[in-house]
PDB file of C-alpha atoms in Angstrom:
ATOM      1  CA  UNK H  51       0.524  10.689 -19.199  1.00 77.00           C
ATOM      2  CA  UNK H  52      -2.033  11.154 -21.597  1.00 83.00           C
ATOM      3  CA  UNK H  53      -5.431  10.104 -19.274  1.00 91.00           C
ATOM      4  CA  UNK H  54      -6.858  10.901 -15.934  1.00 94.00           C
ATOM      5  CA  UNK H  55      -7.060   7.009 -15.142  1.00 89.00           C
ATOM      6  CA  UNK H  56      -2.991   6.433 -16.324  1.00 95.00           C
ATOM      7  CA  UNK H  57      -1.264   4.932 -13.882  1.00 97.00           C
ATOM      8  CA  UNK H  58       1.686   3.680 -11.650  1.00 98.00           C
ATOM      9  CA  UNK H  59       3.090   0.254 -11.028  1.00 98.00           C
ATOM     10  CA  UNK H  60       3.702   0.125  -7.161  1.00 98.00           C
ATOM     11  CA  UNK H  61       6.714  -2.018  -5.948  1.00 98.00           C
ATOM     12  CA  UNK H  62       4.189  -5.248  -5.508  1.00 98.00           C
ATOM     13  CA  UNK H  63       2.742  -4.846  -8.923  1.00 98.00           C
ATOM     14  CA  UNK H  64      -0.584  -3.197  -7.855  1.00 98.00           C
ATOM     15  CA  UNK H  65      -1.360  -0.240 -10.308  1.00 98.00           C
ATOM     16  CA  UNK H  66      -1.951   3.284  -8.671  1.00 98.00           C
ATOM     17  CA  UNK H  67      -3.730   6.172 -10.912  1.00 98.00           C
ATOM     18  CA  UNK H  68      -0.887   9.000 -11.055  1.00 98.00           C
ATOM     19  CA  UNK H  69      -4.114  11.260 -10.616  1.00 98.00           C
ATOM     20  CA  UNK H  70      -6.392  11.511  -7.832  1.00 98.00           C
ATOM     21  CA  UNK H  71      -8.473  13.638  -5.296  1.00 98.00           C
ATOM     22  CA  UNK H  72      -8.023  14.556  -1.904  1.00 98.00           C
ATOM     23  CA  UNK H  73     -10.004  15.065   1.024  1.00 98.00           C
ATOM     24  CA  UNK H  74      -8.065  16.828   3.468  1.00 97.00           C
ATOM     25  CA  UNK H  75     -10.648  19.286   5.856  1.00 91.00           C
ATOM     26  CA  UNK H  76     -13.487  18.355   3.816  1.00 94.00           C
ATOM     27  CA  UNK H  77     -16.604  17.123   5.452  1.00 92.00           C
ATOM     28  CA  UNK H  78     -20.148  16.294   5.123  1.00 94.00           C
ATOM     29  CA  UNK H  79     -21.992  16.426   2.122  1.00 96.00           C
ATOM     30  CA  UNK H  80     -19.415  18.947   0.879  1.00 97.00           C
ATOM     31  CA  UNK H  81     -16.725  15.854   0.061  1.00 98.00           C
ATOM     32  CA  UNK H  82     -19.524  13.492  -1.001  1.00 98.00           C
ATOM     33  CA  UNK H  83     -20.529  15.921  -3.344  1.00 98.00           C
ATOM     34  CA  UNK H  84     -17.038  16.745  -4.254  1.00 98.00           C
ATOM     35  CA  UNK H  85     -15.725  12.980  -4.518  1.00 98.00           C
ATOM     36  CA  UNK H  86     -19.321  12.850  -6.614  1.00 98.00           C
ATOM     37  CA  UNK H  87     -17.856  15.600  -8.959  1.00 98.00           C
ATOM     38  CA  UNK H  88     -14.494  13.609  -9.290  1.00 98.00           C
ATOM     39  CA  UNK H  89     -15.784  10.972 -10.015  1.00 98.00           C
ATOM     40  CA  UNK H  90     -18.291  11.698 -12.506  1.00 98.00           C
ATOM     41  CA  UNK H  91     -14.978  13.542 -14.127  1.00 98.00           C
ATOM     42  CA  UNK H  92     -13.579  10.750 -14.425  1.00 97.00           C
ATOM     43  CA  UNK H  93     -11.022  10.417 -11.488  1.00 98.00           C
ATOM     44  CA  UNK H  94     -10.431   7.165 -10.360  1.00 98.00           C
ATOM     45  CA  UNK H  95      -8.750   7.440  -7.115  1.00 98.00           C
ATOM     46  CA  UNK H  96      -9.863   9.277  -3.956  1.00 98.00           C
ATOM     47  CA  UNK H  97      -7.233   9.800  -0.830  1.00 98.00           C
ATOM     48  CA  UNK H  98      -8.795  10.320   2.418  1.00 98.00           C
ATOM     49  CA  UNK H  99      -7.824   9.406   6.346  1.00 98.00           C
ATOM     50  CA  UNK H 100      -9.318   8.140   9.361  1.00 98.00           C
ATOM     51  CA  UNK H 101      -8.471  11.853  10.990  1.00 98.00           C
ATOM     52  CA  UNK H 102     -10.080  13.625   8.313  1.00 98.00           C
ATOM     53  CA  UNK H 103     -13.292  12.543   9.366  1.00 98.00           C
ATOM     54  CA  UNK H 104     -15.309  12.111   6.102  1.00 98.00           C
ATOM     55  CA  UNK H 105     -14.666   8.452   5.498  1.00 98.00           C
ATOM     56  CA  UNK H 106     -18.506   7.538   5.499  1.00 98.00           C
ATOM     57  CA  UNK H 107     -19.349  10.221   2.718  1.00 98.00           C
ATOM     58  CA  UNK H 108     -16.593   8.856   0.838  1.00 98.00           C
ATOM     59  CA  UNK H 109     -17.615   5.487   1.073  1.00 98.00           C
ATOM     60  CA  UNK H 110     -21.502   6.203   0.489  1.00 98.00           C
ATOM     61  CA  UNK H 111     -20.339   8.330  -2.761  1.00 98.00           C
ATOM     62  CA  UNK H 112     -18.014   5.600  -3.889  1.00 98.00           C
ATOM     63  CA  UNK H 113     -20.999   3.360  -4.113  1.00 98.00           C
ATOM     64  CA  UNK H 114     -23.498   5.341  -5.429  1.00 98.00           C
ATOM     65  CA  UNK H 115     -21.491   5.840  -8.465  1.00 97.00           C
ATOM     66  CA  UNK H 116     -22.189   3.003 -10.050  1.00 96.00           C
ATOM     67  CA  UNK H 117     -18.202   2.439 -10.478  1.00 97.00           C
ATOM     68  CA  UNK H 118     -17.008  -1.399 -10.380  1.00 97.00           C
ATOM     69  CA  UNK H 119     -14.815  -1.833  -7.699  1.00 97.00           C
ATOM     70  CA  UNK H 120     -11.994  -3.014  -9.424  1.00 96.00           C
ATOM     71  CA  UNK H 121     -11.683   0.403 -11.276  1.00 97.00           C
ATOM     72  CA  UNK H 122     -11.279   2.386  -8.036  1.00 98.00           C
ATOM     73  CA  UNK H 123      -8.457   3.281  -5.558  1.00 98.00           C
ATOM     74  CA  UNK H 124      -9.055   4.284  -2.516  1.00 98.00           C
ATOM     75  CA  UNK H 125      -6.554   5.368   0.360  1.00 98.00           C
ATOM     76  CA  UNK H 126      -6.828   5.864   3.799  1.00 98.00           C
ATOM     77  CA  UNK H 127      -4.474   6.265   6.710  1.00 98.00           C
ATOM     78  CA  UNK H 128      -4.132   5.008  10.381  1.00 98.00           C
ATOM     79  CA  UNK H 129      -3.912   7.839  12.382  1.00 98.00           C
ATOM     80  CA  UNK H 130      -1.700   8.612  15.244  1.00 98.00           C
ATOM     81  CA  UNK H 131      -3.954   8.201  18.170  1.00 97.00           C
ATOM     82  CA  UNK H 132      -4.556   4.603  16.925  1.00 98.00           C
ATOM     83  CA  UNK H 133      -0.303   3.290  16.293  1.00 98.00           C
ATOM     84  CA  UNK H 134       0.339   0.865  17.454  1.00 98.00           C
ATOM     85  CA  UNK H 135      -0.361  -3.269  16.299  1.00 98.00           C
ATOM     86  CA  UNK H 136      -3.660  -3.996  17.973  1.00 98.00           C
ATOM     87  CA  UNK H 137      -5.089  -0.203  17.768  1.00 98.00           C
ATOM     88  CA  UNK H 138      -3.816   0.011  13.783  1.00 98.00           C
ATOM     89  CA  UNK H 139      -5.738  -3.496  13.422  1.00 98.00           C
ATOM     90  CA  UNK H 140      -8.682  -2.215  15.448  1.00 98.00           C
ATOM     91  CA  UNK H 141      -9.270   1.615  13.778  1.00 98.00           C
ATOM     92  CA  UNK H 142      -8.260  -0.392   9.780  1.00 98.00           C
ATOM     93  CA  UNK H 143     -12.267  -2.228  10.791  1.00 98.00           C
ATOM     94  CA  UNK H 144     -13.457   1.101  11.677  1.00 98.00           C
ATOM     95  CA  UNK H 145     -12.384   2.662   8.421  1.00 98.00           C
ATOM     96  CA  UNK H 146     -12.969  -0.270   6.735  1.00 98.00           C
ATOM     97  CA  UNK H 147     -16.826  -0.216   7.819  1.00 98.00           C
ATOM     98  CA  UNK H 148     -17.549   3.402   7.377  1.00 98.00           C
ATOM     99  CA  UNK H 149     -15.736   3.193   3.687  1.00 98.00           C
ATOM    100  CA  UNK H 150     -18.154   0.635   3.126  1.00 98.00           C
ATOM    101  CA  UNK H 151     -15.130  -1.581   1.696  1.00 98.00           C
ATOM    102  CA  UNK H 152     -13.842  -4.754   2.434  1.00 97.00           C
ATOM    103  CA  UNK H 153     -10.245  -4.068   0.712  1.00 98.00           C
ATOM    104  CA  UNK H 154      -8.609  -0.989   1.034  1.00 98.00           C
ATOM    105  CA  UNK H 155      -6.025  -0.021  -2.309  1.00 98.00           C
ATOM    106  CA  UNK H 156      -3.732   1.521  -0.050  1.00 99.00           C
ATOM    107  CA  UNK H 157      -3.476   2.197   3.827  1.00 99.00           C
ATOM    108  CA  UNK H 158      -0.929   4.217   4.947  1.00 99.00           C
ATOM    109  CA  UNK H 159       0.866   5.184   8.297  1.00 98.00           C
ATOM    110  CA  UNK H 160      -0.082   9.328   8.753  1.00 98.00           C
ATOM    111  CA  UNK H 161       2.559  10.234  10.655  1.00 98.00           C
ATOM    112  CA  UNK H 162       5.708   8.622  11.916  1.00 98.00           C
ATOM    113  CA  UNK H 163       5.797   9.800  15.067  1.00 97.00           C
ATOM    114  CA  UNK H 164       8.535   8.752  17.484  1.00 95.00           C
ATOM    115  CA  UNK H 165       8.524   4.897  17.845  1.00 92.00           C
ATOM    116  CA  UNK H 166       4.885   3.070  17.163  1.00 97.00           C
ATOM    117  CA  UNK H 167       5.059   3.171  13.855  1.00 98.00           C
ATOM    118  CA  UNK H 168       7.306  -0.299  13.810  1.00 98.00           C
ATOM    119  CA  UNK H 169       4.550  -1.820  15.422  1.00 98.00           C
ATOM    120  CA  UNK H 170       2.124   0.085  13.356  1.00 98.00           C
ATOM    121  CA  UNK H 171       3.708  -1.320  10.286  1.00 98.00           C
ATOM    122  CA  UNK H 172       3.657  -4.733  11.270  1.00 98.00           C
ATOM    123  CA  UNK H 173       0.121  -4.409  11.631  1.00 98.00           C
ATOM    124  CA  UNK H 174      -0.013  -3.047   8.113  1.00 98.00           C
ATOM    125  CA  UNK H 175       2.125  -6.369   7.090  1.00 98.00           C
ATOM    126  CA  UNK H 176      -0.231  -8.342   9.109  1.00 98.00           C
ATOM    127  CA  UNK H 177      -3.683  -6.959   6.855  1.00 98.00           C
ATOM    128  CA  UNK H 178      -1.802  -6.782   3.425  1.00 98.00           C
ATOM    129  CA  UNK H 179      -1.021 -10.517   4.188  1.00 98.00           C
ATOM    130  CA  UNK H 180      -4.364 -11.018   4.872  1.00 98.00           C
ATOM    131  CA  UNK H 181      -5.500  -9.508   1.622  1.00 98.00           C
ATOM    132  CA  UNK H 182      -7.384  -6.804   3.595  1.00 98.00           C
ATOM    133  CA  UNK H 183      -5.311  -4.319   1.624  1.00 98.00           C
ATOM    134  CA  UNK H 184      -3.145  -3.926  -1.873  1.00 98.00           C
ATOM    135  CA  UNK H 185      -0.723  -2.138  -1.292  1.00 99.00           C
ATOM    136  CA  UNK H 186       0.920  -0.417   2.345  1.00 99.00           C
ATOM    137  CA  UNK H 187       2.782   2.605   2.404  1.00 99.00           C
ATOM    138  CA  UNK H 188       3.657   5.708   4.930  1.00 99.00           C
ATOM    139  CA  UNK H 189       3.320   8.906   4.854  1.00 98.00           C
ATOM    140  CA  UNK H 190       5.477  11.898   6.261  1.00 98.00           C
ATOM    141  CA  UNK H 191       7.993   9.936   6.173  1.00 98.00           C
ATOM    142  CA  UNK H 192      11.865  11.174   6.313  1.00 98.00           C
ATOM    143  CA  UNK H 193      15.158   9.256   4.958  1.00 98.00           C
ATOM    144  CA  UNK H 194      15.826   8.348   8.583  1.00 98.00           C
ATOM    145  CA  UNK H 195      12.378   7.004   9.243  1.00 98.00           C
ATOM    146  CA  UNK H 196      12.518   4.774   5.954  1.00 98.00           C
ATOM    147  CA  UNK H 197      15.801   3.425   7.594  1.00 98.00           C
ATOM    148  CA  UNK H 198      14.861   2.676  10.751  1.00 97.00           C
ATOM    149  CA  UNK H 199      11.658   0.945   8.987  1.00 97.00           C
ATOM    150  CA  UNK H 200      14.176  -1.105   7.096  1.00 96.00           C
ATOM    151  CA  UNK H 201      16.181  -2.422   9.858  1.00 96.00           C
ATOM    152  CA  UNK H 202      12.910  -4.305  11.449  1.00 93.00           C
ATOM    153  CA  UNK H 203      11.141  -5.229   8.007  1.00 96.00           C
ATOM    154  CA  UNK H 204      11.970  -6.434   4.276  1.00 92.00           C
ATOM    155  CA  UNK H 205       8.717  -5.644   3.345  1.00 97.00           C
ATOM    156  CA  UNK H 206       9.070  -2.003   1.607  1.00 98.00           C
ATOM    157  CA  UNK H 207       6.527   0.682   1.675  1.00 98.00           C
ATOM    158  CA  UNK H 208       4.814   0.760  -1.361  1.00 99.00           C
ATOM    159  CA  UNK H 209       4.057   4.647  -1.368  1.00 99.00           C
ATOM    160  CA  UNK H 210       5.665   7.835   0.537  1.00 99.00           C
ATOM    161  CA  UNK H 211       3.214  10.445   0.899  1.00 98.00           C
ATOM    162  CA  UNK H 212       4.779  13.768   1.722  1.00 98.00           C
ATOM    163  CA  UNK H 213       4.426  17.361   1.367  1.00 98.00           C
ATOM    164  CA  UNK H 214       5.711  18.198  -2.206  1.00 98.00           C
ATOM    165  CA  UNK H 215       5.605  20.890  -4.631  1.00 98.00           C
ATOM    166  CA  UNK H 216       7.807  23.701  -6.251  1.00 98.00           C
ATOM    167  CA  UNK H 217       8.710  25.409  -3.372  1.00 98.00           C
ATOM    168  CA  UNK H 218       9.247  22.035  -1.295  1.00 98.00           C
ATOM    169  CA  UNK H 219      10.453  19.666  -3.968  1.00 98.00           C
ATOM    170  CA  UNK H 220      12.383  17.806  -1.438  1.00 98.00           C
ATOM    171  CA  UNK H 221      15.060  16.243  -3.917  1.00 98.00           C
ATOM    172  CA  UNK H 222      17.222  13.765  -1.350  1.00 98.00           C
ATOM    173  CA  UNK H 223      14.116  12.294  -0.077  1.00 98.00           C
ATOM    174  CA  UNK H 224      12.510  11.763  -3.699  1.00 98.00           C
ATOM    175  CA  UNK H 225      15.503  10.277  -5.187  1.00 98.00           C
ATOM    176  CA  UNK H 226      16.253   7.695  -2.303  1.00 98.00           C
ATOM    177  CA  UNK H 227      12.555   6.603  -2.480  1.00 98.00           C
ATOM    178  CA  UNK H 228      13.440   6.310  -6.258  1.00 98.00           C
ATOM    179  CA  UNK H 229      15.954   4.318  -4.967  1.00 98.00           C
ATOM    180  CA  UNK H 230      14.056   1.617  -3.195  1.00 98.00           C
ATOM    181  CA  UNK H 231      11.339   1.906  -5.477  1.00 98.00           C
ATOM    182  CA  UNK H 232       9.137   3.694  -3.447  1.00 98.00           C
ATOM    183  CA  UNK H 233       6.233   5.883  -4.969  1.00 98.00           C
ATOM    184  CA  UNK H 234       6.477   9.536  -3.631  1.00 98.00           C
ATOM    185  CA  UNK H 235       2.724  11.199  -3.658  1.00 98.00           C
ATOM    186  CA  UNK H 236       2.398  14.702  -2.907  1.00 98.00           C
ATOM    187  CA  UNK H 237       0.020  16.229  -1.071  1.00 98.00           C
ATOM    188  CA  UNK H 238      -0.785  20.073  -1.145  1.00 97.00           C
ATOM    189  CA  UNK H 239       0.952  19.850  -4.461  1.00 98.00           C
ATOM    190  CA  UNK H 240      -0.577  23.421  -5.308  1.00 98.00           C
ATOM    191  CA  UNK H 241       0.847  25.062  -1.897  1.00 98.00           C
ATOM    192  CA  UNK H 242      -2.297  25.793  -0.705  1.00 96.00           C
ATOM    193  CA  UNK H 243      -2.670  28.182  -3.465  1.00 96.00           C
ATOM    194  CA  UNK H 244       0.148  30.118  -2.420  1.00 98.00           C
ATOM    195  CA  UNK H 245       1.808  30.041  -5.956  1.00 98.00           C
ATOM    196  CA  UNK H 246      -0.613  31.987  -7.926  1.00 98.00           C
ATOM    197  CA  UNK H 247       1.012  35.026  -7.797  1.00 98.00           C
ATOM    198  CA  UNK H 248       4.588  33.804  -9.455  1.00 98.00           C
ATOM    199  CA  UNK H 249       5.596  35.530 -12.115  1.00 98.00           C
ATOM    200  CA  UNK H 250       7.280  32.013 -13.620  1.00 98.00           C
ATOM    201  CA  UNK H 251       4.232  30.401 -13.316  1.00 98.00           C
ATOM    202  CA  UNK H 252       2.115  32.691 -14.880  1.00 98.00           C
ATOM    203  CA  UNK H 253       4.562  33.127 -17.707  1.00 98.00           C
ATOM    204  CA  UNK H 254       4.689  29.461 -18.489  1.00 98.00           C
ATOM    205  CA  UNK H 255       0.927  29.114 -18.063  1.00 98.00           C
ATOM    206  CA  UNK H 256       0.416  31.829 -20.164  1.00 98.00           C
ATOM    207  CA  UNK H 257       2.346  30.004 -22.829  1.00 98.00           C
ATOM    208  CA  UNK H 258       0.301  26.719 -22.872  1.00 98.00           C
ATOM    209  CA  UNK H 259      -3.059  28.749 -21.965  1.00 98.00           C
ATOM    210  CA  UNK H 260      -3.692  27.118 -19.098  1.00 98.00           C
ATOM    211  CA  UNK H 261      -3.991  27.816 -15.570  1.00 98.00           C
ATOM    212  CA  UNK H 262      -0.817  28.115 -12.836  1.00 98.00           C
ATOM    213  CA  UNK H 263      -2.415  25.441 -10.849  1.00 98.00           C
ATOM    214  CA  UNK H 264      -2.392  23.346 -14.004  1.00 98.00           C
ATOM    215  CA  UNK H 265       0.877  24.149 -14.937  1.00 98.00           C
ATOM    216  CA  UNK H 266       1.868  22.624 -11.308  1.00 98.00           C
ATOM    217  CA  UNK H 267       0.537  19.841 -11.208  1.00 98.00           C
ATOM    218  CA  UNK H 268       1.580  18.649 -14.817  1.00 98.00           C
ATOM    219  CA  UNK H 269       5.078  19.552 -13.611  1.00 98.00           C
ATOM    220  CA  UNK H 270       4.539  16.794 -11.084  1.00 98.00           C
ATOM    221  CA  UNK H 271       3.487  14.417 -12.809  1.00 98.00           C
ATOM    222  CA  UNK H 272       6.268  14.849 -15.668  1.00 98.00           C
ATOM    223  CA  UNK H 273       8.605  14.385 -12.317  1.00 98.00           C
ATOM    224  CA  UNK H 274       7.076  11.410 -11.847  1.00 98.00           C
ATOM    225  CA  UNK H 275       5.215  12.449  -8.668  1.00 98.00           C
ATOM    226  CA  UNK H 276       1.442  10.644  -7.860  1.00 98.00           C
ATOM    227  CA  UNK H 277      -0.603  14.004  -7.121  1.00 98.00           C
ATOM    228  CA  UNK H 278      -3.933  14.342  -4.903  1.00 98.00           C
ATOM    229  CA  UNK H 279      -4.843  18.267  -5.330  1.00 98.00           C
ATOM    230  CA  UNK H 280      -7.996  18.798  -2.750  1.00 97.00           C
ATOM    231  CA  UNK H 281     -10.830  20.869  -3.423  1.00 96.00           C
ATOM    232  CA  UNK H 282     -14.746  20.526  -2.968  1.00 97.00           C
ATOM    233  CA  UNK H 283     -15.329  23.013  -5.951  1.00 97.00           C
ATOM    234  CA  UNK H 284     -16.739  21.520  -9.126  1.00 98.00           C
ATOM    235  CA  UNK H 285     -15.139  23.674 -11.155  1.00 98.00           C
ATOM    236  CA  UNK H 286     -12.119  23.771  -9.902  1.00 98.00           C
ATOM    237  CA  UNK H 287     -12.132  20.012  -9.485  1.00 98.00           C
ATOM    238  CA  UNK H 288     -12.851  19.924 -13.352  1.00 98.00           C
ATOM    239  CA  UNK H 289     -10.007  22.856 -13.762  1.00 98.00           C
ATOM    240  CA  UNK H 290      -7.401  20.550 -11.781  1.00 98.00           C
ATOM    241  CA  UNK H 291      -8.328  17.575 -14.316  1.00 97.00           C
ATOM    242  CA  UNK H 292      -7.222  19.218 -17.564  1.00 98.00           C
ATOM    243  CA  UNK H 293      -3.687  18.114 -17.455  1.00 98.00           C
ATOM    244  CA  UNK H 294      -3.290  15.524 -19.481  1.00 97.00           C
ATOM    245  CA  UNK H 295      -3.231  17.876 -23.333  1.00 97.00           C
ATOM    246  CA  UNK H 296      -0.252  19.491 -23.001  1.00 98.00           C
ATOM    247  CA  UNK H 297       3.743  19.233 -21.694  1.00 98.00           C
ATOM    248  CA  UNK H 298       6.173  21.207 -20.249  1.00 98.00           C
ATOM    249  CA  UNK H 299       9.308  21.506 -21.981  1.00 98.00           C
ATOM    250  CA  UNK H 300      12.673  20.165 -20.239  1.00 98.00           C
ATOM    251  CA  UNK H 301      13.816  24.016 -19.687  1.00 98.00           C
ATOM    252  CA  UNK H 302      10.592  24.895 -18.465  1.00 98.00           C
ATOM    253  CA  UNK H 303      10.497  21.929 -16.134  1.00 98.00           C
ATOM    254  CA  UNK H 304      14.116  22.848 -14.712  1.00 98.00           C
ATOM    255  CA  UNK H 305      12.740  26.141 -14.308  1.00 98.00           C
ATOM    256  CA  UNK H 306       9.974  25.352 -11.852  1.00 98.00           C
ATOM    257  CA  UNK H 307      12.036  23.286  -9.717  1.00 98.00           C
ATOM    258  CA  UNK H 308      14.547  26.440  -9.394  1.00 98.00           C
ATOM    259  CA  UNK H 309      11.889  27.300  -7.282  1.00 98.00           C
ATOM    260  CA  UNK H 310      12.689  25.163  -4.231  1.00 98.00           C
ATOM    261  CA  UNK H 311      13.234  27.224  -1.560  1.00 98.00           C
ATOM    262  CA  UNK H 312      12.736  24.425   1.147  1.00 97.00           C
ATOM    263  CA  UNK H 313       9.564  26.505   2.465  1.00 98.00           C
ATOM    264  CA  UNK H 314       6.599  23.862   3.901  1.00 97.00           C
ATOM    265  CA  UNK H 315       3.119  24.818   4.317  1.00 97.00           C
ATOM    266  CA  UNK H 316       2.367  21.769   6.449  1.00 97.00           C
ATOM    267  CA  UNK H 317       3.937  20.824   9.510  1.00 97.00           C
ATOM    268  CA  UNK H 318       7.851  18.863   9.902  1.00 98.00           C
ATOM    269  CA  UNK H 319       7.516  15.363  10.509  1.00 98.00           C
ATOM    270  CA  UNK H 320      10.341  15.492  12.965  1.00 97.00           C
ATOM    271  CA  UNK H 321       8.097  17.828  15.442  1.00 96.00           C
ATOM    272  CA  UNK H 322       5.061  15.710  15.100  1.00 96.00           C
ATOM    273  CA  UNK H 323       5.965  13.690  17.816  1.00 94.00           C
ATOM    274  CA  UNK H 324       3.608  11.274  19.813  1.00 92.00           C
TER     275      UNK H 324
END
């Protein structure tokens, strides 16, 4: 990748930037100003969720960029309250109207769950049919969940968000979504910031004379990952941007993923049940 705007072909052709922000716990006009920031930066796709909250500041930022349409991507999930067919149709208007959008880019599932989510996806089936949305995907989603999924539906998810980074590279998962085509997206691919202190990182980012939390997220997007690192700080949203003149090596690469110690920050998707 050589660009902020680069991007991913998704299993039904739709392009998805490889680079975007998140949202996560931001609210008010703390996240407009931050998607502001982003956007101005030129980042080109924003990730945010009905459960987050900030879905109207989004929106209203979106459109007073001055941005055409066509070059943005914007996510949103259904969350877990709302599973279900006629609730996921339902809260999709509700996000729908405070993005201020028509189409959504993406709309995912939050959280699996125990067993809405095949009715959840149908209604996900059911809008991207409709051309409400571009592309449908999950998120949280295990090996056994993407299974199950499969048994009931040929459509495929286009996108897999899940807890990834260095510590929590989750291998198995990322190479049978690899298998089925199946974009895996990390989110809190920085750890929460818990990775500052490691002596590998700093070495290697010492090296290339950046930043460890650049050095992360370049290694995920080498590993093919789509990353979403949140903040609401200009300068670290500027910081998190300057990825895209320099490489990791294959040996340094290697090295970083020698990191996985299976350790989440975020919560399992097998106890998240509703």
């Amino acid at each position: 990748m050589k660009h902020i705007a680069d991007g991913t072909i998704l299993n039904n052709g739709i392009v998805m930037p490889r680079f975007g922000l998140g949202t996560y716990k931001a609210e008010g006009e703390e996240v407009a100003r931050a998607v502001a920031t982003a956007l101005e930066l030129g980042y080109r796709s924003i990730d945010t969720a009905a459960v987050y909250g900030n879905e109207e500041e989004v929106g209203r930022s979106i459109a007073a960029s001055g941005i055409a349409r066509d070059n943005l991507f914007v996510t949103t999930k259904v969350w877990n309250s709302d599973q279900g067919y006629d609730e996921t149709l339902r809260a999709f208007e509700i996000s729908s109207k405070k993005l201020g959008l028509d189409i959504i880019d993406l709309y995912l599932i939050h959280w699996p769950g125990t067993d809405k989510y095949k009715a959840t996806w149908r209604a996900l089936e059911r809008l991207y049919a409709e051309g409400r949305v571009r592309a449908i995907g999950v998120s949280n989603f295990q090996i056994h969940h993407l299974e199950e999924l499969r048994k009931d539906s040929e459509t495929v998810p286009a996108v897999n968000q899940v807890e990834l980074h260095p510590r929590f590279i989750q291998k198995e998962l990322h190479d049978y979504c690899a298998s089925r085509s199946i974009q895996i997206e990390a989110w809190a691919p920085l750890m929460k910031g818990r990775l500052q202190n490691n002596e590998l990182l700093q070495g290697i980012a010492g090296k290339h004379s950046k930043t460890v939390s650049q050095v992360i997220l370049r290694w995920g997007l080498q590993n093919g990952i789509v990353i979403i690192p949140k903040s609401v700080t200009a300068s670290r949203i500027k910081e998190n941007s300057e990825i895209f003149d320099f490489e990791l090596s294959a040996d340094e690469l290697a090295a970083i993923s020698g990191l996985d110690a299976g350790e989440r920050v975020g919560s399992d998707p097998d106890k998240v049940l509703f």
